[in-house]
Amino acid sequence: MNEFLTLNNGVRMPPIGFGVFQSAPEETTAAVGAALTAGYRHIDTAAGYGNEREVGEALRRSGLARDEVVLETKVWVSDYGYDETLHAFEKSAIKLGVQQIDVLILHQPMPQHFDRTVQAYRALETLLADGRVRAIGVSNFLPHHLDALRKQTDVVPAVNQIELHPYFTQSAVQRADAELGILTQAWSPIGGITFYPGWGENRRSVLEDPVLARIAQEHGKTPAQVMLRWHLQQGRSAIPKSTNPVRIAKNLDVFDFVLRADELSSIDALDRGVRGGPDPDEVDPSTWDLEIPEA
Ligand code: A2P
């Protein structure tokens, strides 16, 4: 079963959550509804995805009590700064239709304007102290970003959500997270970023990797399930995205088999050290042009 992970401030979240990156708003309510029906109790969205309203709608339609579901969302960079981020919380909470957000994180560092990143994080600390959020964290932070943040803020992030799949395992970031007591959360945990259209040429889909195919066949599982089990056994949070109800349910059906140590190592060995997503140190300034609408 989906045993809980405990964050560094005692908040608990299931290790397998549900992602809605690139889920079109019109598909999101149905996808999140299917996820909640399948048994997911952690939903990860972001102000920048433009689908927080639909996530909230699915939560309300499910009839589940608010405290049964961990809701996580992210502040987009154009809302960084102390007052701006306090306001970003209000926008997200209203769109989600909730009083309190469980996990609120910074979407990515803004290396060119790290002072604004720090101010944004200070606002998260205030929201945490005021009980408006239950845990705070970051995303796409490299070890030197974590170091710089730690020097200027008080609360250790509860999570660091990073690109992490067998072709890009970011062991240095995972080590830095572990040393600080930060939970590593994997985005694109089954490697969607290795085959999403429009994210670069000549990529190889990790879903078609022969090593994963062999392990999957041995266990009577799919490569996606093997990858999710790998995250689970290595203590990470993972948030696979799907809009297909069959795949949504299958991605949560990973509690009836165990990967051996040699299988975990052969998956670790697939790492190519090449990211599929943007480099957190080379944030395209045009990303700052994305304005998050008022609620
Ligand atoms: P779809 O929404 O049509 O299911 P990631 O979360 O690693 O970024 O991966 C998401 C991508 O993987 C999406 O394109 C999603 O498409 C696809 N996907 C999700 N679950 C599975 C699965 N079990 N097998 C194959 N593809 C999957």
mmCIF file of C-alpha atoms and ligand atoms in Angstrom:
data_model
loop_
_atom_site.group_PDB
_atom_site.id
_atom_site.type_symbol
_atom_site.label_atom_id
_atom_site.label_comp_id
_atom_site.label_asym_id
_atom_site.label_seq_id
_atom_site.Cartn_x
_atom_site.Cartn_y
_atom_site.Cartn_z
ATOM 1 C CA MET A 1 0.000 0.000 0.000
ATOM 2 C CA ASN A 2 0.880 3.666 -0.342
ATOM 3 C CA GLU A 3 2.744 3.960 2.995
ATOM 4 C CA PHE A 4 3.420 7.519 4.082
ATOM 5 C CA LEU A 5 6.674 9.429 3.847
ATOM 6 C CA THR A 6 7.253 11.853 6.712
ATOM 7 C CA LEU A 7 8.623 15.294 5.886
ATOM 8 C CA ASN A 8 11.191 17.013 8.111
ATOM 9 C CA ASN A 9 8.421 18.877 9.966
ATOM 10 C CA GLY A 10 6.279 15.802 10.606
ATOM 11 C CA VAL A 11 3.796 16.309 7.743
ATOM 12 C CA ARG A 12 3.053 13.010 6.005
ATOM 13 C CA MET A 13 2.543 12.383 2.301
ATOM 14 C CA PRO A 14 2.067 9.232 0.256
ATOM 15 C CA PRO A 15 5.198 8.392 -1.787
ATOM 16 C CA ILE A 16 3.301 8.077 -5.051
ATOM 17 C CA GLY A 17 1.434 11.272 -5.872
ATOM 18 C CA PHE A 18 -0.297 12.417 -9.010
ATOM 19 C CA GLY A 19 1.149 14.971 -11.432
ATOM 20 C CA VAL A 20 -0.717 17.296 -13.777
ATOM 21 C CA PHE A 21 2.151 18.987 -15.653
ATOM 22 C CA GLN A 22 0.964 19.705 -19.198
ATOM 23 C CA SER A 23 -2.506 18.358 -18.431
ATOM 24 C CA ALA A 24 -4.797 20.712 -20.309
ATOM 25 C CA PRO A 25 -7.307 22.421 -18.026
ATOM 26 C CA GLU A 26 -10.199 20.657 -19.766
ATOM 27 C CA GLU A 27 -8.570 17.257 -19.093
ATOM 28 C CA THR A 28 -7.365 17.958 -15.592
ATOM 29 C CA THR A 29 -10.602 17.588 -13.619
ATOM 30 C CA ALA A 30 -11.255 14.175 -15.144
ATOM 31 C CA ALA A 31 -7.647 13.052 -14.665
ATOM 32 C CA VAL A 32 -7.492 14.138 -11.020
ATOM 33 C CA GLY A 33 -10.934 12.597 -10.460
ATOM 34 C CA ALA A 34 -9.672 9.297 -11.880
ATOM 35 C CA ALA A 35 -6.568 9.551 -9.692
ATOM 36 C CA LEU A 36 -8.576 10.151 -6.517
ATOM 37 C CA THR A 37 -10.865 7.233 -7.419
ATOM 38 C CA ALA A 38 -7.830 5.021 -8.010
ATOM 39 C CA GLY A 39 -6.555 5.887 -4.510
ATOM 40 C CA TYR A 40 -4.020 8.693 -4.995
ATOM 41 C CA ARG A 41 -4.025 11.051 -2.025
ATOM 42 C CA HIS A 42 -1.337 13.511 -3.115
ATOM 43 C CA ILE A 43 -1.833 15.840 -6.073
ATOM 44 C CA ASP A 44 0.983 18.022 -7.393
ATOM 45 C CA THR A 45 0.171 21.074 -9.505
ATOM 46 C CA ALA A 46 1.647 24.548 -10.036
ATOM 47 C CA ALA A 47 0.420 28.070 -10.601
ATOM 48 C CA GLY A 48 2.405 27.960 -13.841
ATOM 49 C CA TYR A 49 0.478 24.939 -15.158
ATOM 50 C CA GLY A 50 -2.731 26.951 -15.370
ATOM 51 C CA ASN A 51 -4.882 24.127 -14.011
ATOM 52 C CA GLU A 52 -5.179 24.755 -10.255
ATOM 53 C CA ARG A 53 -8.899 25.537 -10.535
ATOM 54 C CA GLU A 54 -9.551 22.200 -12.207
ATOM 55 C CA VAL A 55 -7.538 20.355 -9.550
ATOM 56 C CA GLY A 56 -9.666 22.017 -6.860
ATOM 57 C CA GLU A 57 -12.835 21.158 -8.727
ATOM 58 C CA ALA A 58 -11.876 17.475 -8.875
ATOM 59 C CA LEU A 59 -11.118 17.477 -5.168
ATOM 60 C CA ARG A 60 -14.533 18.934 -4.347
ATOM 61 C CA ARG A 61 -16.337 16.541 -6.697
ATOM 62 C CA SER A 62 -14.571 13.546 -5.114
ATOM 63 C CA GLY A 63 -16.362 14.132 -1.824
ATOM 64 C CA LEU A 64 -13.130 13.362 0.041
ATOM 65 C CA ALA A 65 -12.481 15.319 3.215
ATOM 66 C CA ARG A 66 -9.949 18.096 2.734
ATOM 67 C CA ASP A 67 -7.487 16.507 5.154
ATOM 68 C CA GLU A 68 -7.459 13.234 3.253
ATOM 69 C CA VAL A 69 -5.572 14.702 0.300
ATOM 70 C CA VAL A 70 -2.155 16.362 0.256
ATOM 71 C CA LEU A 71 -2.299 19.305 -2.164
ATOM 72 C CA GLU A 72 0.988 20.632 -3.441
ATOM 73 C CA THR A 73 1.466 23.640 -5.693
ATOM 74 C CA LYS A 74 4.280 25.931 -6.821
ATOM 75 C CA VAL A 75 4.875 29.660 -6.949
ATOM 76 C CA TRP A 76 5.942 30.799 -10.416
ATOM 77 C CA VAL A 77 9.067 33.015 -10.746
ATOM 78 C CA SER A 78 7.160 36.095 -11.889
ATOM 79 C CA ASP A 79 5.560 36.102 -8.422
ATOM 80 C CA TYR A 80 8.877 36.008 -6.528
ATOM 81 C CA GLY A 81 9.536 38.699 -3.935
ATOM 82 C CA TYR A 82 8.111 38.820 -0.396
ATOM 83 C CA ASP A 83 4.761 40.569 -0.952
ATOM 84 C CA GLU A 84 4.358 39.053 -4.396
ATOM 85 C CA THR A 85 4.697 35.528 -3.034
ATOM 86 C CA LEU A 86 2.255 36.172 -0.183
ATOM 87 C CA HIS A 87 -0.172 37.250 -2.882
ATOM 88 C CA ALA A 88 0.703 34.220 -5.016
ATOM 89 C CA PHE A 89 -0.446 32.034 -2.119
ATOM 90 C CA GLU A 90 -3.817 33.825 -2.111
ATOM 91 C CA LYS A 91 -4.199 33.351 -5.869
ATOM 92 C CA SER A 92 -3.425 29.633 -5.663
ATOM 93 C CA ALA A 93 -5.578 29.022 -2.575
ATOM 94 C CA ILE A 94 -8.577 30.715 -4.172
ATOM 95 C CA LYS A 95 -8.151 28.826 -7.454
ATOM 96 C CA LEU A 96 -7.747 25.529 -5.588
ATOM 97 C CA GLY A 97 -10.714 26.445 -3.398
ATOM 98 C CA VAL A 98 -8.900 25.736 -0.134
ATOM 99 C CA GLN A 99 -8.030 27.686 3.003
ATOM 100 C CA GLN A 100 -4.726 25.955 3.504
ATOM 101 C CA ILE A 101 -2.223 24.522 1.028
ATOM 102 C CA ASP A 102 -0.396 21.434 2.242
ATOM 103 C CA VAL A 103 2.896 21.885 0.429
ATOM 104 C CA LEU A 104 3.860 25.168 -1.250
ATOM 105 C CA ILE A 105 7.182 25.307 -3.070
ATOM 106 C CA LEU A 106 9.197 27.668 -5.254
ATOM 107 C CA HIS A 107 8.997 26.433 -8.845
ATOM 108 C CA GLN A 108 12.678 27.023 -9.578
ATOM 109 C CA PRO A 109 15.552 29.199 -8.434
ATOM 110 C CA MET A 110 16.003 32.522 -10.196
ATOM 111 C CA PRO A 111 19.807 32.507 -10.320
ATOM 112 C CA GLN A 112 20.004 35.931 -11.968
ATOM 113 C CA HIS A 113 17.901 37.409 -9.170
ATOM 114 C CA PHE A 114 18.562 35.159 -6.242
ATOM 115 C CA ASP A 115 17.615 37.922 -3.800
ATOM 116 C CA ARG A 116 14.029 37.707 -5.070
ATOM 117 C CA THR A 117 14.135 33.928 -4.698
ATOM 118 C CA VAL A 118 15.191 34.398 -1.069
ATOM 119 C CA GLN A 119 12.431 36.946 -0.468
ATOM 120 C CA ALA A 120 9.920 34.528 -1.972
ATOM 121 C CA TYR A 121 11.127 31.807 0.369
ATOM 122 C CA ARG A 122 10.847 34.175 3.336
ATOM 123 C CA ALA A 123 7.214 34.663 2.383
ATOM 124 C CA LEU A 124 6.777 30.880 2.439
ATOM 125 C CA GLU A 125 8.252 30.895 5.953
ATOM 126 C CA THR A 126 5.666 33.489 7.001
ATOM 127 C CA LEU A 127 2.836 31.450 5.460
ATOM 128 C CA LEU A 128 4.110 28.401 7.334
ATOM 129 C CA ALA A 129 4.293 30.274 10.641
ATOM 130 C CA ASP A 130 0.754 31.568 10.073
ATOM 131 C CA GLY A 131 -0.581 28.082 9.374
ATOM 132 C CA ARG A 132 -1.636 28.945 5.817
ATOM 133 C CA VAL A 133 0.604 26.156 4.515
ATOM 134 C CA ARG A 134 1.663 22.932 6.228
ATOM 135 C CA ALA A 135 5.069 22.530 4.595
ATOM 136 C CA ILE A 136 7.303 24.581 2.321
ATOM 137 C CA GLY A 137 10.004 23.688 -0.132
ATOM 138 C CA VAL A 138 11.710 24.240 -3.428
ATOM 139 C CA SER A 139 11.988 22.744 -6.875
ATOM 140 C CA ASN A 140 14.854 22.459 -9.335
ATOM 141 C CA PHE A 141 17.374 23.606 -6.724
ATOM 142 C CA LEU A 142 20.956 22.453 -7.208
ATOM 143 C CA PRO A 143 23.215 21.994 -4.159
ATOM 144 C CA HIS A 144 24.699 25.491 -4.484
ATOM 145 C CA HIS A 145 21.197 27.001 -4.605
ATOM 146 C CA LEU A 146 20.304 25.073 -1.449
ATOM 147 C CA ASP A 147 23.491 26.319 0.240
ATOM 148 C CA ALA A 148 22.803 29.920 -0.708
ATOM 149 C CA LEU A 149 19.188 29.667 0.464
ATOM 150 C CA ARG A 150 20.144 28.041 3.760
ATOM 151 C CA LYS A 151 22.536 30.911 4.557
ATOM 152 C CA GLN A 152 19.745 33.477 4.272
ATOM 153 C CA THR A 153 16.647 31.708 5.608
ATOM 154 C CA ASP A 154 15.564 29.761 8.696
ATOM 155 C CA VAL A 155 13.346 26.846 7.686
ATOM 156 C CA VAL A 156 14.980 23.902 5.926
ATOM 157 C CA PRO A 157 12.875 23.102 2.840
ATOM 158 C CA ALA A 158 10.740 20.018 3.355
ATOM 159 C CA VAL A 159 11.014 18.960 -0.293
ATOM 160 C CA ASN A 160 13.138 19.597 -3.358
ATOM 161 C CA GLN A 161 11.287 18.551 -6.486
ATOM 162 C CA ILE A 162 13.708 17.784 -9.309
ATOM 163 C CA GLU A 163 13.843 16.031 -12.666
ATOM 164 C CA LEU A 164 14.622 12.449 -11.743
ATOM 165 C CA HIS A 165 14.213 9.293 -13.801
ATOM 166 C CA PRO A 166 16.621 6.467 -14.659
ATOM 167 C CA TYR A 167 18.366 8.495 -17.403
ATOM 168 C CA PHE A 168 18.960 11.451 -15.074
ATOM 169 C CA THR A 169 19.320 10.582 -11.413
ATOM 170 C CA GLN A 170 21.026 13.733 -10.059
ATOM 171 C CA SER A 171 22.908 11.841 -7.341
ATOM 172 C CA ALA A 172 24.683 15.004 -6.118
ATOM 173 C CA VAL A 173 21.351 16.755 -5.572
ATOM 174 C CA GLN A 174 19.906 13.688 -3.885
ATOM 175 C CA ARG A 175 22.928 13.572 -1.563
ATOM 176 C CA ALA A 176 22.649 17.271 -0.719
ATOM 177 C CA ASP A 177 18.927 16.869 -0.021
ATOM 178 C CA ALA A 178 19.542 13.870 2.228
ATOM 179 C CA GLU A 179 22.271 15.669 4.185
ATOM 180 C CA LEU A 180 19.913 18.558 4.890
ATOM 181 C CA GLY A 181 16.886 16.357 5.665
ATOM 182 C CA ILE A 182 15.038 17.415 2.509
ATOM 183 C CA LEU A 183 12.798 14.896 0.768
ATOM 184 C CA THR A 184 13.739 14.478 -2.895
ATOM 185 C CA GLN A 185 10.638 14.489 -5.082
ATOM 186 C CA ALA A 186 10.958 13.201 -8.609
ATOM 187 C CA TRP A 187 9.287 15.101 -11.426
ATOM 188 C CA SER A 188 8.960 13.184 -14.677
ATOM 189 C CA PRO A 189 9.538 10.063 -12.546
ATOM 190 C CA ILE A 190 8.845 7.738 -15.478
ATOM 191 C CA GLY A 191 10.825 9.915 -17.841
ATOM 192 C CA GLY A 192 8.055 11.716 -19.710
ATOM 193 C CA ILE A 193 10.592 14.474 -20.320
ATOM 194 C CA THR A 194 12.624 11.980 -22.410
ATOM 195 C CA PHE A 195 9.843 11.768 -24.975
ATOM 196 C CA TYR A 196 7.555 14.804 -24.590
ATOM 197 C CA PRO A 197 7.189 16.458 -28.010
ATOM 198 C CA GLY A 198 8.968 19.776 -28.401
ATOM 199 C CA TRP A 199 11.650 19.220 -25.754
ATOM 200 C CA GLY A 200 14.587 18.532 -28.056
ATOM 201 C CA GLU A 201 15.634 16.163 -30.814
ATOM 202 C CA ASN A 202 17.173 12.683 -30.875
ATOM 203 C CA ARG A 203 16.061 11.705 -27.424
ATOM 204 C CA ARG A 204 15.526 8.132 -26.326
ATOM 205 C CA SER A 205 12.443 7.343 -24.296
ATOM 206 C CA VAL A 206 13.351 5.746 -20.992
ATOM 207 C CA LEU A 207 10.053 3.854 -21.259
ATOM 208 C CA GLU A 208 11.636 1.853 -24.085
ATOM 209 C CA ASP A 209 14.832 1.007 -22.265
ATOM 210 C CA PRO A 210 15.728 -2.699 -22.649
ATOM 211 C CA VAL A 211 17.023 -3.059 -19.070
ATOM 212 C CA LEU A 212 13.719 -1.799 -17.706
ATOM 213 C CA ALA A 213 11.848 -4.024 -20.163
ATOM 214 C CA ARG A 214 13.709 -7.094 -18.882
ATOM 215 C CA ILE A 215 13.111 -6.273 -15.207
ATOM 216 C CA ALA A 216 9.476 -5.464 -15.928
ATOM 217 C CA GLN A 217 8.970 -8.758 -17.716
ATOM 218 C CA GLU A 218 10.523 -10.724 -14.845
ATOM 219 C CA HIS A 219 8.068 -9.202 -12.393
ATOM 220 C CA GLY A 220 5.048 -9.208 -14.693
ATOM 221 C CA LYS A 221 4.937 -5.403 -14.464
ATOM 222 C CA THR A 222 5.361 -2.485 -16.895
ATOM 223 C CA PRO A 223 8.533 -0.361 -17.232
ATOM 224 C CA ALA A 224 6.627 2.580 -15.692
ATOM 225 C CA GLN A 225 5.718 0.471 -12.660
ATOM 226 C CA VAL A 226 9.331 -0.673 -12.304
ATOM 227 C CA MET A 227 10.532 2.945 -12.325
ATOM 228 C CA LEU A 228 7.954 3.948 -9.715
ATOM 229 C CA ARG A 229 8.934 0.983 -7.533
ATOM 230 C CA TRP A 230 12.594 2.077 -7.876
ATOM 231 C CA HIS A 231 11.691 5.551 -6.552
ATOM 232 C CA LEU A 232 9.630 4.025 -3.769
ATOM 233 C CA GLN A 233 12.360 1.652 -2.609
ATOM 234 C CA GLN A 234 14.920 4.459 -2.660
ATOM 235 C CA GLY A 235 12.728 6.604 -0.405
ATOM 236 C CA ARG A 236 11.695 9.288 -2.871
ATOM 237 C CA SER A 237 8.357 10.903 -3.566
ATOM 238 C CA ALA A 238 7.269 10.491 -7.196
ATOM 239 C CA ILE A 239 4.453 12.209 -9.061
ATOM 240 C CA PRO A 240 3.725 10.407 -12.341
ATOM 241 C CA LYS A 241 1.453 12.284 -14.719
ATOM 242 C CA SER A 242 -1.187 10.706 -16.904
ATOM 243 C CA THR A 243 -4.551 11.641 -18.303
ATOM 244 C CA ASN A 244 -5.414 8.037 -19.138
ATOM 245 C CA PRO A 245 -7.505 6.325 -16.417
ATOM 246 C CA VAL A 246 -5.972 2.900 -17.068
ATOM 247 C CA ARG A 247 -2.407 4.201 -16.809
ATOM 248 C CA ILE A 248 -3.373 6.374 -13.809
ATOM 249 C CA ALA A 249 -4.508 3.258 -11.929
ATOM 250 C CA LYS A 250 -1.565 1.142 -13.103
ATOM 251 C CA ASN A 251 0.945 3.709 -11.911
ATOM 252 C CA LEU A 252 -0.364 3.266 -8.375
ATOM 253 C CA ASP A 253 -0.327 -0.529 -8.582
ATOM 254 C CA VAL A 254 3.275 -0.872 -7.436
ATOM 255 C CA PHE A 255 2.874 -2.312 -3.959
ATOM 256 C CA ASP A 256 2.775 -6.015 -4.783
ATOM 257 C CA PHE A 257 6.350 -6.588 -5.914
ATOM 258 C CA VAL A 258 9.865 -5.820 -4.713
ATOM 259 C CA LEU A 259 12.952 -5.040 -6.779
ATOM 260 C CA ARG A 260 16.136 -6.816 -5.735
ATOM 261 C CA ALA A 261 19.264 -4.826 -4.865
ATOM 262 C CA ASP A 262 20.933 -5.855 -8.138
ATOM 263 C CA GLU A 263 17.888 -4.663 -10.071
ATOM 264 C CA LEU A 264 17.943 -1.301 -8.281
ATOM 265 C CA SER A 265 21.649 -0.978 -9.122
ATOM 266 C CA SER A 266 21.137 -1.794 -12.770
ATOM 267 C CA ILE A 267 18.470 0.913 -12.949
ATOM 268 C CA ASP A 268 20.842 3.371 -11.209
ATOM 269 C CA ALA A 269 23.463 2.472 -13.828
ATOM 270 C CA LEU A 270 21.228 3.739 -16.643
ATOM 271 C CA ASP A 271 21.984 7.333 -15.635
ATOM 272 C CA ARG A 272 23.356 9.343 -18.579
ATOM 273 C CA GLY A 273 23.878 12.540 -16.653
ATOM 274 C CA VAL A 274 21.965 14.520 -19.264
ATOM 275 C CA ARG A 275 18.887 16.441 -18.235
ATOM 276 C CA GLY A 276 15.791 16.591 -20.398
ATOM 277 C CA GLY A 277 14.382 19.749 -18.846
ATOM 278 C CA PRO A 278 15.853 23.221 -18.474
ATOM 279 C CA ASP A 279 19.127 23.806 -16.636
ATOM 280 C CA PRO A 280 18.247 25.520 -13.326
ATOM 281 C CA ASP A 281 21.309 27.764 -13.734
ATOM 282 C CA GLU A 282 20.300 28.912 -17.193
ATOM 283 C CA VAL A 283 16.730 29.988 -16.719
ATOM 284 C CA ASP A 284 15.462 31.595 -19.885
ATOM 285 C CA PRO A 285 14.532 35.174 -18.889
ATOM 286 C CA SER A 286 11.395 34.924 -21.024
ATOM 287 C CA THR A 287 9.985 32.456 -18.459
ATOM 288 C CA TRP A 288 9.556 35.526 -16.241
ATOM 289 C CA ASP A 289 7.074 36.895 -18.756
ATOM 290 C CA LEU A 290 4.502 34.279 -17.817
ATOM 291 C CA GLU A 291 2.053 36.143 -15.621
ATOM 292 C CA ILE A 292 -0.077 34.174 -13.232
ATOM 293 C CA PRO A 293 -3.610 35.563 -13.527
ATOM 294 C CA GLU A 294 -5.526 36.797 -10.518
ATOM 295 C CA ALA A 295 -7.981 34.301 -9.088
HETATM 296 P P1 A2P B 1 -0.590 9.906 -20.786
HETATM 297 O O1 A2P B 1 -1.043 11.141 -20.049
HETATM 298 O O2 A2P B 1 -1.194 9.789 -22.148
HETATM 299 O O3 A2P B 1 -0.728 8.651 -19.955
HETATM 300 P P2 A2P B 1 6.157 11.783 -16.449
HETATM 301 O O4 A2P B 1 5.189 11.882 -15.309
HETATM 302 O O5 A2P B 1 7.361 10.956 -16.105
HETATM 303 O O6 A2P B 1 6.546 13.115 -17.025
HETATM 304 O O7 A2P B 1 5.444 10.970 -17.616
HETATM 305 C C1 A2P B 1 4.254 11.405 -18.160
HETATM 306 C C2 A2P B 1 4.129 10.896 -19.563
HETATM 307 O O8 A2P B 1 4.097 9.468 -19.554
HETATM 308 C C3 A2P B 1 2.860 11.321 -20.239
HETATM 309 O O9 A2P B 1 3.134 11.505 -21.611
HETATM 310 C C4 A2P B 1 1.915 10.136 -20.034
HETATM 311 O O10 A2P B 1 0.991 10.090 -21.079
HETATM 312 C C5 A2P B 1 2.867 8.976 -20.084
HETATM 313 N N1 A2P B 1 2.501 7.863 -19.189
HETATM 314 C C6 A2P B 1 1.969 7.942 -17.969
HETATM 315 N N2 A2P B 1 1.851 6.729 -17.410
HETATM 316 C C7 A2P B 1 2.339 5.847 -18.308
HETATM 317 C C8 A2P B 1 2.484 4.434 -18.318
HETATM 318 N N3 A2P B 1 2.101 3.711 -17.291
HETATM 319 N N4 A2P B 1 3.028 3.866 -19.425
HETATM 320 C C9 A2P B 1 3.400 4.624 -20.486
HETATM 321 N N5 A2P B 1 3.280 5.968 -20.538
HETATM 322 C C10 A2P B 1 2.765 6.579 -19.454
#
